[in-house]
Amino acid sequence: MSGGTTGPARLEAAELGVHFGDRPALEGVSLALHAGETVSLVGPNGAGKSTLLRALAGMLPPSHGEVRFEGRPVRRPNPCVVYVPQRSGVDWSFPVDVLGVVLMGQAHRRTRLLPFLAGDRAAARAALARVKMDRFAGVQIGQLSGGQQQRVFLARALVQGGEVYLLDEPFAGVDVPTQELLIDLFDGLRREGKTIVYATHDLGQAARASDRVVLVNRRLVAAGPPERVMTATNLRETFGGQVVVVGPSGGPVAGAAADDVPTAGVAG
Amino acid sequence: MSGWGVGGLFDGLLDPLSRTFMQHAFVAIVLVGVICGVTGAFVTLRGLAFMGDALAHAIFPGVVIAFVLGANFLVGALIAAVIVSLLIGAIGQSGRLTNDTAIGVLFAGCFALGVALISRQQTYTRDLSSFLFGTILGVSRSDLALTAAVGATVLLVMGLFRRELTMAAFDRVFAQASGRSLFAYDQLFLLLLSLSIVISIQTVGNILVLAMLVTPAATARLLTDRLGVMVALSALIGGVSGVVGLYVSYYQGIASGASVVLTATALFAVAYLFAPRTGVVTTAVARRLHHPFPERDRFPPAHDDGIDPRALPGAVAAPGAIGDDDPTAADSAAPRRRATPA
């Protein structure tokens, strides 16, 4: 259950700080991510979850500290670290179909200006099949539901084929079947030895679908297995009193077994 | 149709082509229509219409300086375009000002500089109007050669970088995450846009070039959901607008730039009203005939609650959110299909 949290870190943040102008978005975050584990980043809106993911992906220069991938400092995006952005950042009315979006994941492999080959298309279709979207290949993306759009993003990430997957709010606004599919997919990737890190503000989802939970609010509040980390004290510290904890005895949210996990939500 | 009518029509179509300056004009306007159509597709998709307008105005001083010095005005415009597109990119990077503001400052200032320079010329009014509205009948052979060379370069580079430009337009965060420099691609696109504008100034003029960038592309977008088809259609509509507009101009004595733009606008109006799947009239008629139309919900309401009501069998959708006759409501796993009429 605890995944491979031993051994050398695959991707790590060391005393990482990111400032936007004078405003600190993250301060002093140290975090080691290993092969074969699923880690959720949990915190309120504006806590710096997206910032942390982008810094880990090499998209934001750290103001302090550094990010290391397999021991080497990360200064720019690395093909082995796949970043899956939030759905809300995309123009969904764009005239591109599902297969076209997934093929974008191929583009970093060879010379970017050459045409796609049959093998690229086959790989894209296989990725679509893995997220059960193969029948939608020719559909314009704006016609998909939120969950289906998220699956297309996942297929694109699968085509990129990295070692670490960083996902920003993959569970936000998606339907129940897609949530189940995401959890299965994370499981499959984890068994292949990949590292999965995703941001969420849904505590129940985090407890259920990750080996380790990292509570973030500008800084790292706590990190560890869900049942150890998600205590009332830690949650209050992370969410500043806005958290509604619904457990069997009103206590901390505990346990990561799929069915009997109490749900907790964040008010507001 | 009588033989006289067909013959008269042919004579009418061929007559302008017997004059050299009209031949040049036709070639020039088709080049401009096609090139602006292709570049314009990306302008509309990225919401850069204001940028296009600004660039057209901002290269004005380059045109005027070339004119004053007696150089080819296309060369002056090209130099100005490169400088201005780099400046806009640089100011946009600074962060404190929005891009719109940076563009506004630069474009008004440059345009004023152009007007100031040209107002010192003897033939001020005539020169100004020829720059603002184009002098399509004065296109020389060497102008045509330069237009064709620049245009071919633009199309070639757009073709080579089409996937990269598409990615930078569709999903900027992803493009950045997969190691692309958004700044470099934005600069490349601004440069291509500037070149398209420069070669259009002589034919349709400074003011109306925006229409050649935006209108055919907007029309094409109404007709298709596929980017490749949209670009091709946009180029075709741009070229056709040019040819038809020039004929109208020739026979009705209308200023050529205005005539071309009005033709493009008319084509847009037709598509807006009667496009097969998106036209205002088409969809109204279809609704009246009780064909539930799939495009009705092509922009589905956002489901912020984390649950897509369509995914829950038997769930009661929010009132008004999704029609209760929605054929796909019970089967979210199937692509939206056109419902068969009852």
PDB file of C-alpha atoms in Angstrom, chain B residues 48-293:
ATOM      1  CA  LEU B  48      -5.896  38.452 -31.799  1.00  0.00           C
ATOM      2  CA  ALA B  49      -8.111  40.657 -33.966  1.00  0.00           C
ATOM      3  CA  PHE B  50      -7.080  43.748 -32.047  1.00  0.00           C
ATOM      4  CA  MET B  51      -3.434  42.793 -32.455  1.00  0.00           C
ATOM      5  CA  GLY B  52      -3.945  42.483 -36.215  1.00  0.00           C
ATOM      6  CA  ASP B  53      -5.548  45.898 -36.407  1.00  0.00           C
ATOM      7  CA  ALA B  54      -2.811  47.399 -34.282  1.00  0.00           C
ATOM      8  CA  LEU B  55      -0.019  45.900 -36.374  1.00  0.00           C
ATOM      9  CA  ALA B  56      -1.610  47.246 -39.536  1.00  0.00           C
ATOM     10  CA  HIS B  57      -1.595  50.751 -38.093  1.00  0.00           C
ATOM     11  CA  ALA B  58       1.754  50.474 -36.403  1.00  0.00           C
ATOM     12  CA  ILE B  59       3.674  49.712 -39.589  1.00  0.00           C
ATOM     13  CA  PHE B  60       2.295  52.875 -41.153  1.00  0.00           C
ATOM     14  CA  PRO B  61       5.341  55.042 -40.374  1.00  0.00           C
ATOM     15  CA  GLY B  62       7.552  52.485 -42.135  1.00  0.00           C
ATOM     16  CA  VAL B  63       5.407  52.794 -45.228  1.00  0.00           C
ATOM     17  CA  VAL B  64       5.550  56.576 -45.091  1.00  0.00           C
ATOM     18  CA  ILE B  65       9.312  56.738 -44.556  1.00  0.00           C
ATOM     19  CA  ALA B  66       9.878  54.442 -47.527  1.00  0.00           C
ATOM     20  CA  PHE B  67       7.559  56.631 -49.590  1.00  0.00           C
ATOM     21  CA  VAL B  68       9.344  59.828 -48.563  1.00  0.00           C
ATOM     22  CA  LEU B  69      12.732  58.311 -49.323  1.00  0.00           C
ATOM     23  CA  GLY B  70      11.474  57.001 -52.647  1.00  0.00           C
ATOM     24  CA  ALA B  71      12.078  53.364 -51.683  1.00  0.00           C
ATOM     25  CA  ASN B  72       9.677  50.503 -52.302  1.00  0.00           C
ATOM     26  CA  PHE B  73       7.014  50.904 -49.647  1.00  0.00           C
ATOM     27  CA  LEU B  74       6.788  47.151 -49.062  1.00  0.00           C
ATOM     28  CA  VAL B  75      10.394  47.159 -47.869  1.00  0.00           C
ATOM     29  CA  GLY B  76       9.679  49.991 -45.421  1.00  0.00           C
ATOM     30  CA  ALA B  77       6.581  48.221 -44.175  1.00  0.00           C
ATOM     31  CA  LEU B  78       8.500  44.972 -43.696  1.00  0.00           C
ATOM     32  CA  ILE B  79      11.175  46.642 -41.596  1.00  0.00           C
ATOM     33  CA  ALA B  80       8.554  48.453 -39.497  1.00  0.00           C
ATOM     34  CA  ALA B  81       6.571  45.250 -39.060  1.00  0.00           C
ATOM     35  CA  VAL B  82       9.525  43.318 -37.697  1.00  0.00           C
ATOM     36  CA  ILE B  83      10.417  46.112 -35.267  1.00  0.00           C
ATOM     37  CA  VAL B  84       6.824  46.572 -34.087  1.00  0.00           C
ATOM     38  CA  SER B  85       6.081  42.873 -33.590  1.00  0.00           C
ATOM     39  CA  LEU B  86       9.243  42.476 -31.522  1.00  0.00           C
ATOM     40  CA  LEU B  87       8.350  45.565 -29.474  1.00  0.00           C
ATOM     41  CA  ILE B  88       4.821  44.330 -28.767  1.00  0.00           C
ATOM     42  CA  GLY B  89       6.172  40.979 -27.674  1.00  0.00           C
ATOM     43  CA  ALA B  90       8.716  42.630 -25.405  1.00  0.00           C
ATOM     44  CA  ILE B  91       6.249  45.042 -23.782  1.00  0.00           C
ATOM     45  CA  GLY B  92       3.744  42.214 -23.319  1.00  0.00           C
ATOM     46  CA  GLN B  93       6.411  40.299 -21.362  1.00  0.00           C
ATOM     47  CA  SER B  94       6.892  43.048 -18.804  1.00  0.00           C
ATOM     48  CA  GLY B  95       3.844  41.954 -16.822  1.00  0.00           C
ATOM     49  CA  ARG B  96       2.586  45.154 -15.260  1.00  0.00           C
ATOM     50  CA  LEU B  97       0.642  46.286 -18.326  1.00  0.00           C
ATOM     51  CA  THR B  98      -1.898  44.085 -20.041  1.00  0.00           C
ATOM     52  CA  ASN B  99      -1.091  43.138 -23.598  1.00  0.00           C
ATOM     53  CA  ASP B 100      -4.080  45.144 -24.838  1.00  0.00           C
ATOM     54  CA  THR B 101      -2.751  48.282 -23.221  1.00  0.00           C
ATOM     55  CA  ALA B 102       0.744  47.780 -24.629  1.00  0.00           C
ATOM     56  CA  ILE B 103      -0.689  47.281 -28.093  1.00  0.00           C
ATOM     57  CA  GLY B 104      -2.941  50.328 -27.773  1.00  0.00           C
ATOM     58  CA  VAL B 105      -0.095  52.641 -26.767  1.00  0.00           C
ATOM     59  CA  LEU B 106       2.219  51.432 -29.499  1.00  0.00           C
ATOM     60  CA  PHE B 107      -0.299  51.386 -32.289  1.00  0.00           C
ATOM     61  CA  ALA B 108      -1.736  54.847 -31.718  1.00  0.00           C
ATOM     62  CA  GLY B 109       1.737  56.339 -31.309  1.00  0.00           C
ATOM     63  CA  CYS B 110       3.115  54.736 -34.457  1.00  0.00           C
ATOM     64  CA  PHE B 111       0.100  55.703 -36.506  1.00  0.00           C
ATOM     65  CA  ALA B 112       0.360  59.320 -35.362  1.00  0.00           C
ATOM     66  CA  LEU B 113       4.038  59.296 -36.335  1.00  0.00           C
ATOM     67  CA  GLY B 114       3.069  58.115 -39.812  1.00  0.00           C
ATOM     68  CA  VAL B 115       0.436  60.811 -40.192  1.00  0.00           C
ATOM     69  CA  ALA B 116       2.861  63.469 -38.932  1.00  0.00           C
ATOM     70  CA  LEU B 117       5.483  62.401 -41.484  1.00  0.00           C
ATOM     71  CA  ILE B 118       3.091  62.325 -44.396  1.00  0.00           C
ATOM     72  CA  SER B 119       1.431  65.634 -43.482  1.00  0.00           C
ATOM     73  CA  ARG B 120       4.685  67.404 -44.424  1.00  0.00           C
ATOM     74  CA  GLN B 121       4.304  66.172 -48.010  1.00  0.00           C
ATOM     75  CA  GLN B 122       2.822  68.349 -50.745  1.00  0.00           C
ATOM     76  CA  THR B 123       0.292  65.790 -51.844  1.00  0.00           C
ATOM     77  CA  TYR B 124      -0.762  65.005 -48.292  1.00  0.00           C
ATOM     78  CA  THR B 125      -4.437  64.160 -48.743  1.00  0.00           C
ATOM     79  CA  ARG B 126      -4.043  61.997 -51.809  1.00  0.00           C
ATOM     80  CA  ASP B 127      -1.093  60.093 -50.374  1.00  0.00           C
ATOM     81  CA  LEU B 128      -2.783  59.526 -47.042  1.00  0.00           C
ATOM     82  CA  SER B 129      -5.931  58.146 -48.594  1.00  0.00           C
ATOM     83  CA  SER B 130      -3.983  55.849 -50.895  1.00  0.00           C
ATOM     84  CA  PHE B 131      -2.230  54.331 -47.883  1.00  0.00           C
ATOM     85  CA  LEU B 132      -5.361  54.074 -45.804  1.00  0.00           C
ATOM     86  CA  PHE B 133      -7.548  52.576 -48.501  1.00  0.00           C
ATOM     87  CA  GLY B 134      -5.072  50.977 -50.882  1.00  0.00           C
ATOM     88  CA  THR B 135      -4.251  51.601 -54.532  1.00  0.00           C
ATOM     89  CA  ILE B 136      -4.950  48.247 -56.039  1.00  0.00           C
ATOM     90  CA  LEU B 137      -4.865  49.559 -59.597  1.00  0.00           C
ATOM     91  CA  GLY B 138      -1.299  50.716 -59.113  1.00  0.00           C
ATOM     92  CA  VAL B 139       0.183  47.283 -58.376  1.00  0.00           C
ATOM     93  CA  SER B 140       3.314  46.871 -60.478  1.00  0.00           C
ATOM     94  CA  ARG B 141       4.933  43.682 -61.671  1.00  0.00           C
ATOM     95  CA  SER B 142       7.702  44.031 -59.108  1.00  0.00           C
ATOM     96  CA  ASP B 143       5.121  44.599 -56.347  1.00  0.00           C
ATOM     97  CA  LEU B 144       3.461  41.367 -57.416  1.00  0.00           C
ATOM     98  CA  ALA B 145       6.752  39.475 -57.343  1.00  0.00           C
ATOM     99  CA  LEU B 146       7.520  40.740 -53.847  1.00  0.00           C
ATOM    100  CA  THR B 147       3.992  39.967 -52.651  1.00  0.00           C
ATOM    101  CA  ALA B 148       4.193  36.451 -54.053  1.00  0.00           C
ATOM    102  CA  ALA B 149       7.620  35.813 -52.543  1.00  0.00           C
ATOM    103  CA  VAL B 150       6.641  37.083 -49.082  1.00  0.00           C
ATOM    104  CA  GLY B 151       3.319  35.293 -49.253  1.00  0.00           C
ATOM    105  CA  ALA B 152       4.930  31.993 -50.237  1.00  0.00           C
ATOM    106  CA  THR B 153       7.353  32.327 -47.347  1.00  0.00           C
ATOM    107  CA  VAL B 154       4.499  32.957 -44.918  1.00  0.00           C
ATOM    108  CA  LEU B 155       2.530  29.955 -46.170  1.00  0.00           C
ATOM    109  CA  LEU B 156       5.592  27.708 -46.091  1.00  0.00           C
ATOM    110  CA  VAL B 157       6.497  28.616 -42.524  1.00  0.00           C
ATOM    111  CA  MET B 158       2.869  28.335 -41.401  1.00  0.00           C
ATOM    112  CA  GLY B 159       2.727  24.910 -43.023  1.00  0.00           C
ATOM    113  CA  LEU B 160       5.916  23.734 -41.356  1.00  0.00           C
ATOM    114  CA  PHE B 161       4.928  25.013 -37.924  1.00  0.00           C
ATOM    115  CA  ARG B 162       1.207  24.312 -38.171  1.00  0.00           C
ATOM    116  CA  ARG B 163       1.151  21.750 -35.369  1.00  0.00           C
ATOM    117  CA  GLU B 164       3.301  23.854 -33.088  1.00  0.00           C
ATOM    118  CA  LEU B 165       1.227  26.983 -33.718  1.00  0.00           C
ATOM    119  CA  THR B 166      -1.954  24.990 -33.182  1.00  0.00           C
ATOM    120  CA  MET B 167      -0.690  23.675 -29.873  1.00  0.00           C
ATOM    121  CA  ALA B 168       0.382  27.133 -28.710  1.00  0.00           C
ATOM    122  CA  ALA B 169      -3.084  28.421 -29.607  1.00  0.00           C
ATOM    123  CA  PHE B 170      -5.133  25.563 -28.151  1.00  0.00           C
ATOM    124  CA  ASP B 171      -3.432  24.702 -24.877  1.00  0.00           C
ATOM    125  CA  ARG B 172      -0.711  27.141 -23.891  1.00  0.00           C
ATOM    126  CA  VAL B 173       0.027  25.547 -20.551  1.00  0.00           C
ATOM    127  CA  PHE B 174       0.532  22.166 -22.174  1.00  0.00           C
ATOM    128  CA  ALA B 175       2.722  23.652 -24.886  1.00  0.00           C
ATOM    129  CA  GLN B 176       4.894  25.203 -22.199  1.00  0.00           C
ATOM    130  CA  ALA B 177       4.916  21.995 -20.150  1.00  0.00           C
ATOM    131  CA  SER B 178       6.171  20.026 -23.117  1.00  0.00           C
ATOM    132  CA  GLY B 179       9.148  22.282 -23.457  1.00  0.00           C
ATOM    133  CA  ARG B 180       8.036  24.860 -25.991  1.00  0.00           C
ATOM    134  CA  SER B 181       8.938  28.500 -25.714  1.00  0.00           C
ATOM    135  CA  LEU B 182       5.628  30.332 -25.937  1.00  0.00           C
ATOM    136  CA  PHE B 183       7.530  33.574 -26.412  1.00  0.00           C
ATOM    137  CA  ALA B 184       9.330  32.222 -29.471  1.00  0.00           C
ATOM    138  CA  TYR B 185       6.174  30.862 -31.056  1.00  0.00           C
ATOM    139  CA  ASP B 186       4.261  34.050 -30.311  1.00  0.00           C
ATOM    140  CA  GLN B 187       7.011  36.091 -31.932  1.00  0.00           C
ATOM    141  CA  LEU B 188       7.049  33.787 -34.933  1.00  0.00           C
ATOM    142  CA  PHE B 189       3.312  34.168 -35.322  1.00  0.00           C
ATOM    143  CA  LEU B 190       3.425  37.959 -34.913  1.00  0.00           C
ATOM    144  CA  LEU B 191       6.059  38.086 -37.612  1.00  0.00           C
ATOM    145  CA  LEU B 192       3.975  35.974 -40.009  1.00  0.00           C
ATOM    146  CA  LEU B 193       0.973  38.144 -39.207  1.00  0.00           C
ATOM    147  CA  SER B 194       2.948  41.324 -39.859  1.00  0.00           C
ATOM    148  CA  LEU B 195       4.156  40.009 -43.208  1.00  0.00           C
ATOM    149  CA  SER B 196       0.591  39.102 -44.209  1.00  0.00           C
ATOM    150  CA  ILE B 197      -0.536  42.597 -43.311  1.00  0.00           C
ATOM    151  CA  VAL B 198       2.319  44.289 -45.138  1.00  0.00           C
ATOM    152  CA  ILE B 199       1.536  42.633 -48.443  1.00  0.00           C
ATOM    153  CA  SER B 200      -2.149  43.526 -48.034  1.00  0.00           C
ATOM    154  CA  ILE B 201      -1.714  47.233 -47.509  1.00  0.00           C
ATOM    155  CA  GLN B 202      -1.341  48.124 -51.162  1.00  0.00           C
ATOM    156  CA  THR B 203      -4.432  46.193 -52.222  1.00  0.00           C
ATOM    157  CA  VAL B 204      -6.973  46.766 -49.461  1.00  0.00           C
ATOM    158  CA  GLY B 205      -5.288  49.507 -47.480  1.00  0.00           C
ATOM    159  CA  ASN B 206      -4.255  49.971 -43.897  1.00  0.00           C
ATOM    160  CA  ILE B 207      -7.735  50.294 -42.450  1.00  0.00           C
ATOM    161  CA  LEU B 208      -9.481  47.387 -44.125  1.00  0.00           C
ATOM    162  CA  VAL B 209      -6.756  44.771 -43.892  1.00  0.00           C
ATOM    163  CA  LEU B 210      -8.273  43.663 -40.591  1.00  0.00           C
ATOM    164  CA  ALA B 211     -11.327  42.471 -42.489  1.00  0.00           C
ATOM    165  CA  MET B 212      -9.189  40.243 -44.713  1.00  0.00           C
ATOM    166  CA  LEU B 213      -7.704  38.653 -41.609  1.00  0.00           C
ATOM    167  CA  VAL B 214     -10.842  38.193 -39.584  1.00  0.00           C
ATOM    168  CA  THR B 215     -13.892  37.945 -41.821  1.00  0.00           C
ATOM    169  CA  PRO B 216     -13.028  34.971 -44.080  1.00  0.00           C
ATOM    170  CA  ALA B 217     -11.676  33.044 -41.087  1.00  0.00           C
ATOM    171  CA  ALA B 218     -14.797  33.762 -39.044  1.00  0.00           C
ATOM    172  CA  THR B 219     -16.955  32.631 -41.951  1.00  0.00           C
ATOM    173  CA  ALA B 220     -14.945  29.420 -42.272  1.00  0.00           C
ATOM    174  CA  ARG B 221     -15.224  28.729 -38.541  1.00  0.00           C
ATOM    175  CA  LEU B 222     -19.013  28.826 -38.847  1.00  0.00           C
ATOM    176  CA  LEU B 223     -18.835  26.158 -41.520  1.00  0.00           C
ATOM    177  CA  THR B 224     -16.547  23.563 -39.951  1.00  0.00           C
ATOM    178  CA  ASP B 225     -15.174  22.114 -36.724  1.00  0.00           C
ATOM    179  CA  ARG B 226     -11.931  20.942 -38.303  1.00  0.00           C
ATOM    180  CA  LEU B 227      -8.886  23.170 -38.269  1.00  0.00           C
ATOM    181  CA  GLY B 228      -7.440  22.006 -41.597  1.00  0.00           C
ATOM    182  CA  VAL B 229     -10.756  22.480 -43.352  1.00  0.00           C
ATOM    183  CA  MET B 230     -11.181  25.853 -41.657  1.00  0.00           C
ATOM    184  CA  VAL B 231      -7.823  27.114 -42.913  1.00  0.00           C
ATOM    185  CA  ALA B 232      -8.512  25.909 -46.445  1.00  0.00           C
ATOM    186  CA  LEU B 233     -12.015  27.395 -46.461  1.00  0.00           C
ATOM    187  CA  SER B 234     -10.739  30.656 -45.042  1.00  0.00           C
ATOM    188  CA  ALA B 235      -8.171  30.936 -47.839  1.00  0.00           C
ATOM    189  CA  LEU B 236     -10.800  30.062 -50.431  1.00  0.00           C
ATOM    190  CA  ILE B 237     -13.302  32.596 -49.069  1.00  0.00           C
ATOM    191  CA  GLY B 238     -10.575  35.249 -48.946  1.00  0.00           C
ATOM    192  CA  GLY B 239      -9.630  34.609 -52.581  1.00  0.00           C
ATOM    193  CA  VAL B 240     -13.245  34.514 -53.782  1.00  0.00           C
ATOM    194  CA  SER B 241     -14.084  37.716 -51.901  1.00  0.00           C
ATOM    195  CA  GLY B 242     -11.146  39.359 -53.640  1.00  0.00           C
ATOM    196  CA  VAL B 243     -12.166  38.320 -57.140  1.00  0.00           C
ATOM    197  CA  VAL B 244     -15.890  39.036 -56.713  1.00  0.00           C
ATOM    198  CA  GLY B 245     -15.197  42.309 -54.931  1.00  0.00           C
ATOM    199  CA  LEU B 246     -12.868  43.452 -57.675  1.00  0.00           C
ATOM    200  CA  TYR B 247     -15.474  42.775 -60.377  1.00  0.00           C
ATOM    201  CA  VAL B 248     -18.070  44.681 -58.374  1.00  0.00           C
ATOM    202  CA  SER B 249     -15.595  47.506 -57.963  1.00  0.00           C
ATOM    203  CA  TYR B 250     -14.835  47.543 -61.701  1.00  0.00           C
ATOM    204  CA  TYR B 251     -18.453  47.694 -62.801  1.00  0.00           C
ATOM    205  CA  GLN B 252     -19.970  49.771 -60.016  1.00  0.00           C
ATOM    206  CA  GLY B 253     -17.172  52.253 -59.543  1.00  0.00           C
ATOM    207  CA  ILE B 254     -16.796  51.392 -55.860  1.00  0.00           C
ATOM    208  CA  ALA B 255     -13.431  51.732 -54.117  1.00  0.00           C
ATOM    209  CA  SER B 256     -11.782  48.332 -54.539  1.00  0.00           C
ATOM    210  CA  GLY B 257     -10.786  47.743 -50.913  1.00  0.00           C
ATOM    211  CA  ALA B 258     -14.283  48.521 -49.677  1.00  0.00           C
ATOM    212  CA  SER B 259     -15.833  46.381 -52.363  1.00  0.00           C
ATOM    213  CA  VAL B 260     -13.671  43.370 -51.462  1.00  0.00           C
ATOM    214  CA  VAL B 261     -14.364  43.743 -47.760  1.00  0.00           C
ATOM    215  CA  LEU B 262     -18.101  44.167 -48.312  1.00  0.00           C
ATOM    216  CA  THR B 263     -18.098  40.971 -50.372  1.00  0.00           C
ATOM    217  CA  ALA B 264     -16.353  39.105 -47.551  1.00  0.00           C
ATOM    218  CA  THR B 265     -18.828  40.585 -45.071  1.00  0.00           C
ATOM    219  CA  ALA B 266     -21.754  39.498 -47.210  1.00  0.00           C
ATOM    220  CA  LEU B 267     -20.379  35.948 -47.348  1.00  0.00           C
ATOM    221  CA  PHE B 268     -20.053  36.025 -43.561  1.00  0.00           C
ATOM    222  CA  ALA B 269     -23.664  37.173 -43.230  1.00  0.00           C
ATOM    223  CA  VAL B 270     -24.844  34.325 -45.445  1.00  0.00           C
ATOM    224  CA  ALA B 271     -22.891  31.791 -43.381  1.00  0.00           C
ATOM    225  CA  TYR B 272     -24.086  33.337 -40.132  1.00  0.00           C
ATOM    226  CA  LEU B 273     -27.700  32.974 -41.210  1.00  0.00           C
ATOM    227  CA  PHE B 274     -27.627  29.806 -43.279  1.00  0.00           C
ATOM    228  CA  ALA B 275     -24.608  27.679 -42.277  1.00  0.00           C
ATOM    229  CA  PRO B 276     -25.724  24.038 -42.294  1.00  0.00           C
ATOM    230  CA  ARG B 277     -25.319  23.366 -38.580  1.00  0.00           C
ATOM    231  CA  THR B 278     -24.782  26.719 -36.912  1.00  0.00           C
ATOM    232  CA  GLY B 279     -26.732  29.259 -38.964  1.00  0.00           C
ATOM    233  CA  VAL B 280     -29.291  31.341 -37.102  1.00  0.00           C
ATOM    234  CA  VAL B 281     -32.026  30.701 -39.649  1.00  0.00           C
ATOM    235  CA  THR B 282     -31.010  27.088 -40.212  1.00  0.00           C
ATOM    236  CA  THR B 283     -31.210  26.174 -36.535  1.00  0.00           C
ATOM    237  CA  ALA B 284     -34.462  28.089 -36.050  1.00  0.00           C
ATOM    238  CA  VAL B 285     -36.060  26.274 -38.959  1.00  0.00           C
ATOM    239  CA  ALA B 286     -34.726  22.960 -37.729  1.00  0.00           C
ATOM    240  CA  ARG B 287     -36.148  23.581 -34.284  1.00  0.00           C
ATOM    241  CA  ARG B 288     -39.467  24.548 -35.745  1.00  0.00           C
ATOM    242  CA  LEU B 289     -39.486  21.299 -37.705  1.00  0.00           C
ATOM    243  CA  HIS B 290     -38.906  19.451 -34.436  1.00  0.00           C
ATOM    244  CA  HIS B 291     -35.472  18.180 -35.185  1.00  0.00           C
ATOM    245  CA  PRO B 292     -33.676  18.250 -31.844  1.00  0.00           C
ATOM    246  CA  PHE B 293     -30.331  19.582 -32.926  1.00  0.00           C
TER     247      PHE B 293
END
